[in-house]
Amino acid sequence: MIWTVLVAAGSGTRFGGAKQHAQIAGQRVLERSLATAAAVSHGVVVVVLSADVEGESERLAGFGGNIVVVAGGASRAASVRCGLVAVPQRAEIICVHDAARPLAEEAVFHRVITAVAEGAVGAVPVVSPTDTIRSVNGTVLDRSILKAVQTPQAFRAAELREAHAGAAEATDDASLLEALGHEVVMVDGHRRNIKITHLDDLVAAEAWLAT
């Protein structure tokens, strides 16, 4: 059984507001991400701001599928932990996806899920950087050995719960599993799977959808 924790509890400081409510091609960022997650999962836990739980529960009630809405925490990792509580114990694979990546395609979900189903503890989608990358001290880094990590990420449920058993913090869940000594494999992501961080990203997302 596959469940997805969809993280949509950010305040959107850099965006200038709750980006999960922004519109892309007539649909909210949150709902576009949820539609894809629901299509590949037996259920989705949507983690939102505490103030949004009641409203989103009502709004998403008619969305279809097995959707649970819960309040998030003070950080991304804390929000994932809140979501995991609502995932049934019988779930075997759990995906974690940032709602701020509304262009993630089902194919990306399938790649990370398949990797875990075939034996990996965890799997993340990645893309190669195309820009020249410098460190803060000015050193040019070899981009041929660098990868940009995206979501959705998929994990064996027991190991993901283990990684979140404490109060560890990280920018993604794969890092938490690796801190426990687990190996996380990489699969192909997609360049259109951009993260909505700034207002300009909405324009880019709509341009992708128009192609």
GROMACS .gro file of C-alpha atoms in nm:
model
  211
    1MET     CA    1   0.000   0.000   0.000
    2ILE     CA    2   0.132   0.342  -0.100
    3TRP     CA    3   0.053   0.667   0.079
    4THR     CA    4   0.181   1.018   0.016
    5VAL     CA    5   0.246   1.294   0.268
    6LEU     CA    6   0.189   1.620   0.082
    7VAL     CA    7   0.359   1.906   0.265
    8ALA     CA    8   0.178   2.239   0.226
    9ALA     CA    9   0.234   2.405   0.563
   10GLY     CA   10   0.487   2.672   0.466
   11SER     CA   11   0.428   3.041   0.527
   12GLY     CA   12   0.582   3.140   0.191
   13THR     CA   13   0.814   3.410   0.328
   14ARG     CA   14   1.019   3.440   0.007
   15PHE     CA   15   0.707   3.414  -0.207
   16GLY     CA   16   0.529   3.688  -0.016
   17GLY     CA   17   0.239   3.472   0.102
   18ALA     CA   18   0.105   3.118   0.113
   19LYS     CA   19   0.219   2.993  -0.227
   20GLN     CA   20   0.013   2.676  -0.194
   21HIS     CA   21  -0.297   2.890  -0.257
   22ALA     CA   22  -0.157   3.064  -0.566
   23GLN     CA   23  -0.320   2.989  -0.900
   24ILE     CA   24  -0.153   2.816  -1.192
   25ALA     CA   25  -0.361   2.791  -1.508
   26GLY     CA   26  -0.680   2.830  -1.306
   27GLN     CA   27  -0.596   2.574  -1.038
   28ARG     CA   28  -0.437   2.619  -0.698
   29VAL     CA   29  -0.080   2.498  -0.652
   30LEU     CA   30  -0.196   2.271  -0.369
   31GLU     CA   31  -0.476   2.111  -0.568
   32ARG     CA   32  -0.257   2.050  -0.872
   33SER     CA   33   0.001   1.871  -0.655
   34LEU     CA   34  -0.272   1.677  -0.474
   35ALA     CA   35  -0.427   1.556  -0.799
   36THR     CA   36  -0.103   1.390  -0.905
   37ALA     CA   37  -0.027   1.246  -0.562
   38ALA     CA   38  -0.379   1.102  -0.533
   39ALA     CA   39  -0.351   0.939  -0.876
   40VAL     CA   40  -0.053   0.727  -0.769
   41SER     CA   41  -0.137   0.664  -0.402
   42HIS     CA   42  -0.395   0.473  -0.202
   43GLY     CA   43  -0.430   0.781   0.018
   44VAL     CA   44  -0.282   1.126   0.072
   45VAL     CA   45  -0.221   1.315   0.396
   46VAL     CA   46  -0.224   1.687   0.321
   47VAL     CA   47  -0.027   1.885   0.581
   48VAL     CA   48  -0.138   2.248   0.600
   49LEU     CA   49  -0.110   2.548   0.830
   50SER     CA   50  -0.312   2.509   1.149
   51ALA     CA   51  -0.538   2.797   1.047
   52ASP     CA   52  -0.619   2.621   0.718
   53VAL     CA   53  -0.719   2.277   0.847
   54GLU     CA   54  -1.092   2.337   0.867
   55GLY     CA   55  -1.115   2.524   0.540
   56GLU     CA   56  -0.902   2.277   0.346
   57SER     CA   57  -1.090   1.981   0.495
   58GLU     CA   58  -1.411   2.124   0.354
   59ARG     CA   59  -1.259   2.233   0.025
   60LEU     CA   60  -1.088   1.899  -0.041
   61ALA     CA   61  -1.378   1.683   0.078
   62GLY     CA   62  -1.516   1.670  -0.274
   63PHE     CA   63  -1.177   1.612  -0.432
   64GLY     CA   64  -1.223   1.237  -0.441
   65GLY     CA   65  -1.006   0.959  -0.306
   66ASN     CA   66  -0.878   0.900   0.044
   67ILE     CA   67  -0.768   1.247   0.157
   68VAL     CA   68  -0.677   1.340   0.516
   69VAL     CA   69  -0.597   1.698   0.618
   70VAL     CA   70  -0.380   1.766   0.925
   71ALA     CA   71  -0.199   2.062   1.080
   72GLY     CA   72   0.174   2.095   1.025
   73GLY     CA   73   0.456   2.187   1.260
   74ALA     CA   74   0.711   2.463   1.300
   75SER     CA   75   0.948   2.320   1.036
   76ARG     CA   76   0.930   2.104   0.727
   77ALA     CA   77   1.055   1.799   0.914
   78ALA     CA   78   0.804   1.861   1.192
   79SER     CA   79   0.527   1.888   0.934
   80VAL     CA   80   0.626   1.556   0.779
   81ARG     CA   81   0.612   1.399   1.125
   82CYS     CA   82   0.261   1.538   1.170
   83GLY     CA   83   0.165   1.381   0.839
   84LEU     CA   84   0.316   1.043   0.923
   85VAL     CA   85   0.094   1.014   1.228
   86ALA     CA   86  -0.208   1.008   0.996
   87VAL     CA   87  -0.064   0.750   0.754
   88PRO     CA   88  -0.206   0.402   0.823
   89GLN     CA   89   0.042   0.158   0.978
   90ARG     CA   90  -0.029  -0.090   0.698
   91ALA     CA   91   0.128   0.145   0.441
   92GLU     CA   92   0.440  -0.017   0.297
   93ILE     CA   93   0.577   0.272   0.090
   94ILE     CA   94   0.540   0.638   0.182
   95CYS     CA   95   0.612   0.923  -0.058
   96VAL     CA   96   0.685   1.272   0.069
   97HIS     CA   97   0.614   1.552  -0.175
   98ASP     CA   98   0.632   1.929  -0.148
   99ALA     CA   99   0.307   2.084  -0.266
  100ALA     CA  100   0.522   2.369  -0.395
  101ARG     CA  101   0.624   2.137  -0.683
  102PRO     CA  102   0.291   2.128  -0.869
  103LEU     CA  103   0.439   2.017  -1.202
  104ALA     CA  104   0.570   1.683  -1.076
  105GLU     CA  105   0.440   1.421  -1.315
  106GLU     CA  106   0.305   1.078  -1.231
  107ALA     CA  107   0.608   0.930  -1.407
  108VAL     CA  108   0.841   1.079  -1.144
  109PHE     CA  109   0.628   0.932  -0.866
  110HIS     CA  110   0.635   0.596  -1.040
  111ARG     CA  111   1.015   0.601  -1.072
  112VAL     CA  112   1.079   0.659  -0.701
  113ILE     CA  113   0.805   0.415  -0.596
  114THR     CA  114   0.937   0.145  -0.829
  115ALA     CA  115   1.290   0.184  -0.694
  116VAL     CA  116   1.166   0.125  -0.339
  117ALA     CA  117   0.937  -0.161  -0.445
  118GLU     CA  118   1.241  -0.326  -0.603
  119GLY     CA  119   1.444  -0.313  -0.282
  120ALA     CA  120   1.577   0.037  -0.216
  121VAL     CA  121   1.519   0.189   0.128
  122GLY     CA  122   1.458   0.526  -0.031
  123ALA     CA  123   1.466   0.696  -0.370
  124VAL     CA  124   1.490   1.058  -0.478
  125PRO     CA  125   1.451   1.223  -0.819
  126VAL     CA  126   1.744   1.433  -0.934
  127VAL     CA  127   1.850   1.653  -1.224
  128SER     CA  128   2.194   1.772  -1.328
  129PRO     CA  129   2.271   2.144  -1.284
  130THR     CA  130   2.332   2.335  -1.605
  131ASP     CA  131   2.482   2.650  -1.453
  132THR     CA  132   2.841   2.692  -1.341
  133ILE     CA  133   2.840   2.643  -0.964
  134ARG     CA  134   3.074   2.820  -0.723
  135SER     CA  135   3.120   2.765  -0.352
  136VAL     CA  136   3.098   3.064  -0.117
  137ASN     CA  137   3.476   3.096  -0.124
  138GLY     CA  138   3.471   3.131  -0.502
  139THR     CA  139   3.586   2.782  -0.598
  140VAL     CA  140   3.425   2.648  -0.914
  141LEU     CA  141   3.267   2.311  -0.842
  142ASP     CA  142   3.264   2.021  -1.085
  143ARG     CA  143   2.900   2.015  -1.189
  144SER     CA  144   2.941   1.671  -1.347
  145ILE     CA  145   2.933   1.522  -0.997
  146LEU     CA  146   2.650   1.744  -0.866
  147LYS     CA  147   2.278   1.669  -0.864
  148ALA     CA  148   1.981   1.884  -0.767
  149VAL     CA  149   1.736   1.685  -0.556
  150GLN     CA  150   1.360   1.713  -0.606
  151THR     CA  151   1.045   1.563  -0.458
  152PRO     CA  152   0.848   1.334  -0.455
  153GLN     CA  153   1.080   1.111  -0.254
  154ALA     CA  154   0.974   0.756  -0.169
  155PHE     CA  155   1.075   0.539   0.126
  156ARG     CA  156   1.006   0.212   0.295
  157ALA     CA  157   0.753   0.309   0.558
  158ALA     CA  158   0.929   0.158   0.859
  159GLU     CA  159   1.260   0.330   0.785
  160LEU     CA  160   1.094   0.666   0.720
  161ARG     CA  161   0.910   0.644   1.051
  162GLU     CA  162   1.237   0.547   1.221
  163ALA     CA  163   1.413   0.851   1.073
  164HIS     CA  164   1.139   1.076   1.210
  165ALA     CA  165   1.118   0.908   1.551
  166GLY     CA  166   1.319   1.188   1.709
  167ALA     CA  167   1.320   1.560   1.640
  168ALA     CA  168   1.593   1.563   1.376
  169GLU     CA  169   1.587   1.844   1.120
  170ALA     CA  170   1.689   1.836   0.755
  171THR     CA  171   1.590   2.003   0.429
  172ASP     CA  172   1.461   1.672   0.295
  173ASP     CA  173   1.370   1.328   0.424
  174ALA     CA  174   1.643   1.143   0.237
  175SER     CA  175   1.903   1.324   0.447
  176LEU     CA  176   1.740   1.195   0.765
  177LEU     CA  177   1.755   0.835   0.643
  178GLU     CA  178   2.115   0.873   0.530
  179ALA     CA  179   2.204   1.007   0.876
  180LEU     CA  180   2.094   0.667   1.011
  181GLY     CA  181   2.319   0.486   0.765
  182HIS     CA  182   2.057   0.397   0.505
  183GLU     CA  183   2.140   0.424   0.134
  184VAL     CA  184   1.906   0.634  -0.080
  185VAL     CA  185   1.919   0.581  -0.455
  186MET     CA  186   1.876   0.844  -0.724
  187VAL     CA  187   1.638   0.826  -1.020
  188ASP     CA  188   1.569   1.067  -1.302
  189GLY     CA  189   1.372   1.375  -1.208
  190HIS     CA  190   1.244   1.630  -1.457
  191ARG     CA  191   1.343   1.989  -1.533
  192ARG     CA  192   0.982   2.103  -1.536
  193ASN     CA  193   0.944   1.980  -1.177
  194ILE     CA  194   1.031   2.325  -1.046
  195LYS     CA  195   0.967   2.445  -0.693
  196ILE     CA  196   0.747   2.752  -0.653
  197THR     CA  197   0.961   2.979  -0.436
  198HIS     CA  198   0.929   3.326  -0.591
  199LEU     CA  199   0.649   3.494  -0.784
  200ASP     CA  200   0.844   3.453  -1.108
  201ASP     CA  201   0.823   3.076  -1.063
  202LEU     CA  202   0.448   3.093  -1.125
  203VAL     CA  203   0.517   3.245  -1.466
  204ALA     CA  204   0.768   2.972  -1.541
  205ALA     CA  205   0.523   2.702  -1.432
  206GLU     CA  206   0.249   2.836  -1.654
  207ALA     CA  207   0.495   2.850  -1.944
  208TRP     CA  208   0.580   2.483  -1.889
  209LEU     CA  209   0.212   2.394  -1.889
  210ALA     CA  210   0.161   2.580  -2.215
  211THR     CA  211   0.426   2.373  -2.397
   0.00000   0.00000   0.00000
